[in-house]
């Protein structure tokens, strides 16, 4: 809990689940551009995460590592900011999203990033996703998004296990 700042070396690629668990005073963390994977709750509970938790998204460097679930109303689109390259594991899991827009900079979508049965309850449902330049879609990333009808997967090189599991009306 005494750790207050961290600078990680270029070349680091992955930060796994709960990596900084218990680092409650960690207020300053610098991620190198080489990081593409951030596991579930890797920064949650840190002073850094808590300071940003009132924003729509908790962003560290170019990676979305968390969110404020209360920020997403049924009529509000989820727009991932320009410059974001990665969405960490479980970041939007269980959040009802009716419209989703990815920037051209996004390359990586983590495990369970958008999964969740909560999509069923919305009157306005997300039906189409353009992945633009996304190359990697993690395990279970969009499972139970059962109102998606169309996907543009032009640049995708990897779709993880159960990536679109239970997307029952997916046509294109």
mmCIF file of C-alpha atoms in Angstrom, residues 72-144:
data_model
loop_
_atom_site.group_PDB
_atom_site.id
_atom_site.type_symbol
_atom_site.label_atom_id
_atom_site.label_comp_id
_atom_site.label_asym_id
_atom_site.label_seq_id
_atom_site.Cartn_x
_atom_site.Cartn_y
_atom_site.Cartn_z
ATOM 1 C CA UNK A 72 -24.280 4.921 -19.376
ATOM 2 C CA UNK A 73 -27.968 5.652 -19.823
ATOM 3 C CA UNK A 74 -30.212 3.747 -22.173
ATOM 4 C CA UNK A 75 -30.095 6.510 -24.789
ATOM 5 C CA UNK A 76 -26.402 7.377 -24.551
ATOM 6 C CA UNK A 77 -23.981 5.962 -27.120
ATOM 7 C CA UNK A 78 -20.695 4.470 -25.948
ATOM 8 C CA UNK A 79 -18.005 6.297 -27.905
ATOM 9 C CA UNK A 80 -14.493 5.029 -27.319
ATOM 10 C CA UNK A 81 -12.206 8.099 -27.574
ATOM 11 C CA UNK A 82 -9.810 8.594 -30.455
ATOM 12 C CA UNK A 83 -6.315 7.359 -29.692
ATOM 13 C CA UNK A 84 -7.456 4.394 -27.590
ATOM 14 C CA UNK A 85 -5.678 1.224 -28.741
ATOM 15 C CA UNK A 86 -7.075 -1.344 -26.303
ATOM 16 C CA UNK A 87 -10.095 -2.147 -24.147
ATOM 17 C CA UNK A 88 -9.191 -4.252 -21.127
ATOM 18 C CA UNK A 89 -10.897 -7.404 -19.909
ATOM 19 C CA UNK A 90 -14.440 -7.090 -18.501
ATOM 20 C CA UNK A 91 -14.470 -3.290 -18.874
ATOM 21 C CA UNK A 92 -18.041 -2.936 -20.177
ATOM 22 C CA UNK A 93 -19.328 -6.343 -19.089
ATOM 23 C CA UNK A 94 -22.982 -6.218 -18.108
ATOM 24 C CA UNK A 95 -23.506 -2.604 -19.199
ATOM 25 C CA UNK A 96 -26.477 -2.024 -21.450
ATOM 26 C CA UNK A 97 -25.121 -0.313 -24.552
ATOM 27 C CA UNK A 98 -27.431 0.697 -27.359
ATOM 28 C CA UNK A 99 -24.838 2.237 -29.678
ATOM 29 C CA UNK A 100 -21.122 1.579 -29.878
ATOM 30 C CA UNK A 101 -18.483 3.458 -31.838
ATOM 31 C CA UNK A 102 -14.847 2.426 -32.072
ATOM 32 C CA UNK A 103 -12.000 4.724 -33.155
ATOM 33 C CA UNK A 104 -9.671 3.709 -35.987
ATOM 34 C CA UNK A 105 -6.861 3.495 -33.412
ATOM 35 C CA UNK A 106 -8.479 0.559 -31.537
ATOM 36 C CA UNK A 107 -6.683 -2.750 -32.118
ATOM 37 C CA UNK A 108 -7.448 -4.969 -29.109
ATOM 38 C CA UNK A 109 -10.695 -5.884 -27.306
ATOM 39 C CA UNK A 110 -10.185 -7.949 -24.151
ATOM 40 C CA UNK A 111 -11.991 -10.975 -22.751
ATOM 41 C CA UNK A 112 -15.619 -10.377 -21.697
ATOM 42 C CA UNK A 113 -15.184 -6.696 -22.670
ATOM 43 C CA UNK A 114 -18.817 -6.206 -23.762
ATOM 44 C CA UNK A 115 -20.464 -9.453 -22.700
ATOM 45 C CA UNK A 116 -23.591 -9.580 -20.625
ATOM 46 C CA UNK A 117 -27.206 -10.566 -20.666
ATOM 47 C CA UNK A 118 -28.259 -7.037 -19.729
ATOM 48 C CA UNK A 119 -28.486 -6.098 -23.416
ATOM 49 C CA UNK A 120 -31.812 -7.938 -23.560
ATOM 50 C CA UNK A 121 -33.726 -5.350 -21.535
ATOM 51 C CA UNK A 122 -33.178 -2.266 -23.709
ATOM 52 C CA UNK A 123 -35.866 -0.874 -25.988
ATOM 53 C CA UNK A 124 -33.163 0.521 -28.272
ATOM 54 C CA UNK A 125 -30.735 -2.261 -29.048
ATOM 55 C CA UNK A 126 -27.286 -2.213 -30.601
ATOM 56 C CA UNK A 127 -27.624 -4.051 -33.907
ATOM 57 C CA UNK A 128 -24.478 -3.194 -35.854
ATOM 58 C CA UNK A 129 -20.776 -2.941 -34.994
ATOM 59 C CA UNK A 130 -18.013 -1.681 -37.268
ATOM 60 C CA UNK A 131 -14.714 -2.918 -35.860
ATOM 61 C CA UNK A 132 -12.709 -0.652 -38.195
ATOM 62 C CA UNK A 133 -9.043 -1.611 -37.501
ATOM 63 C CA UNK A 134 -9.590 -4.004 -34.573
ATOM 64 C CA UNK A 135 -7.283 -7.002 -34.980
ATOM 65 C CA UNK A 136 -7.972 -8.980 -31.798
ATOM 66 C CA UNK A 137 -11.307 -9.841 -30.168
ATOM 67 C CA UNK A 138 -10.926 -11.693 -26.865
ATOM 68 C CA UNK A 139 -12.725 -14.699 -25.406
ATOM 69 C CA UNK A 140 -16.435 -14.102 -24.721
ATOM 70 C CA UNK A 141 -15.967 -10.459 -25.781
ATOM 71 C CA UNK A 142 -19.520 -10.040 -27.123
ATOM 72 C CA UNK A 143 -21.333 -13.091 -25.753
ATOM 73 C CA UNK A 144 -25.034 -12.588 -25.059
#
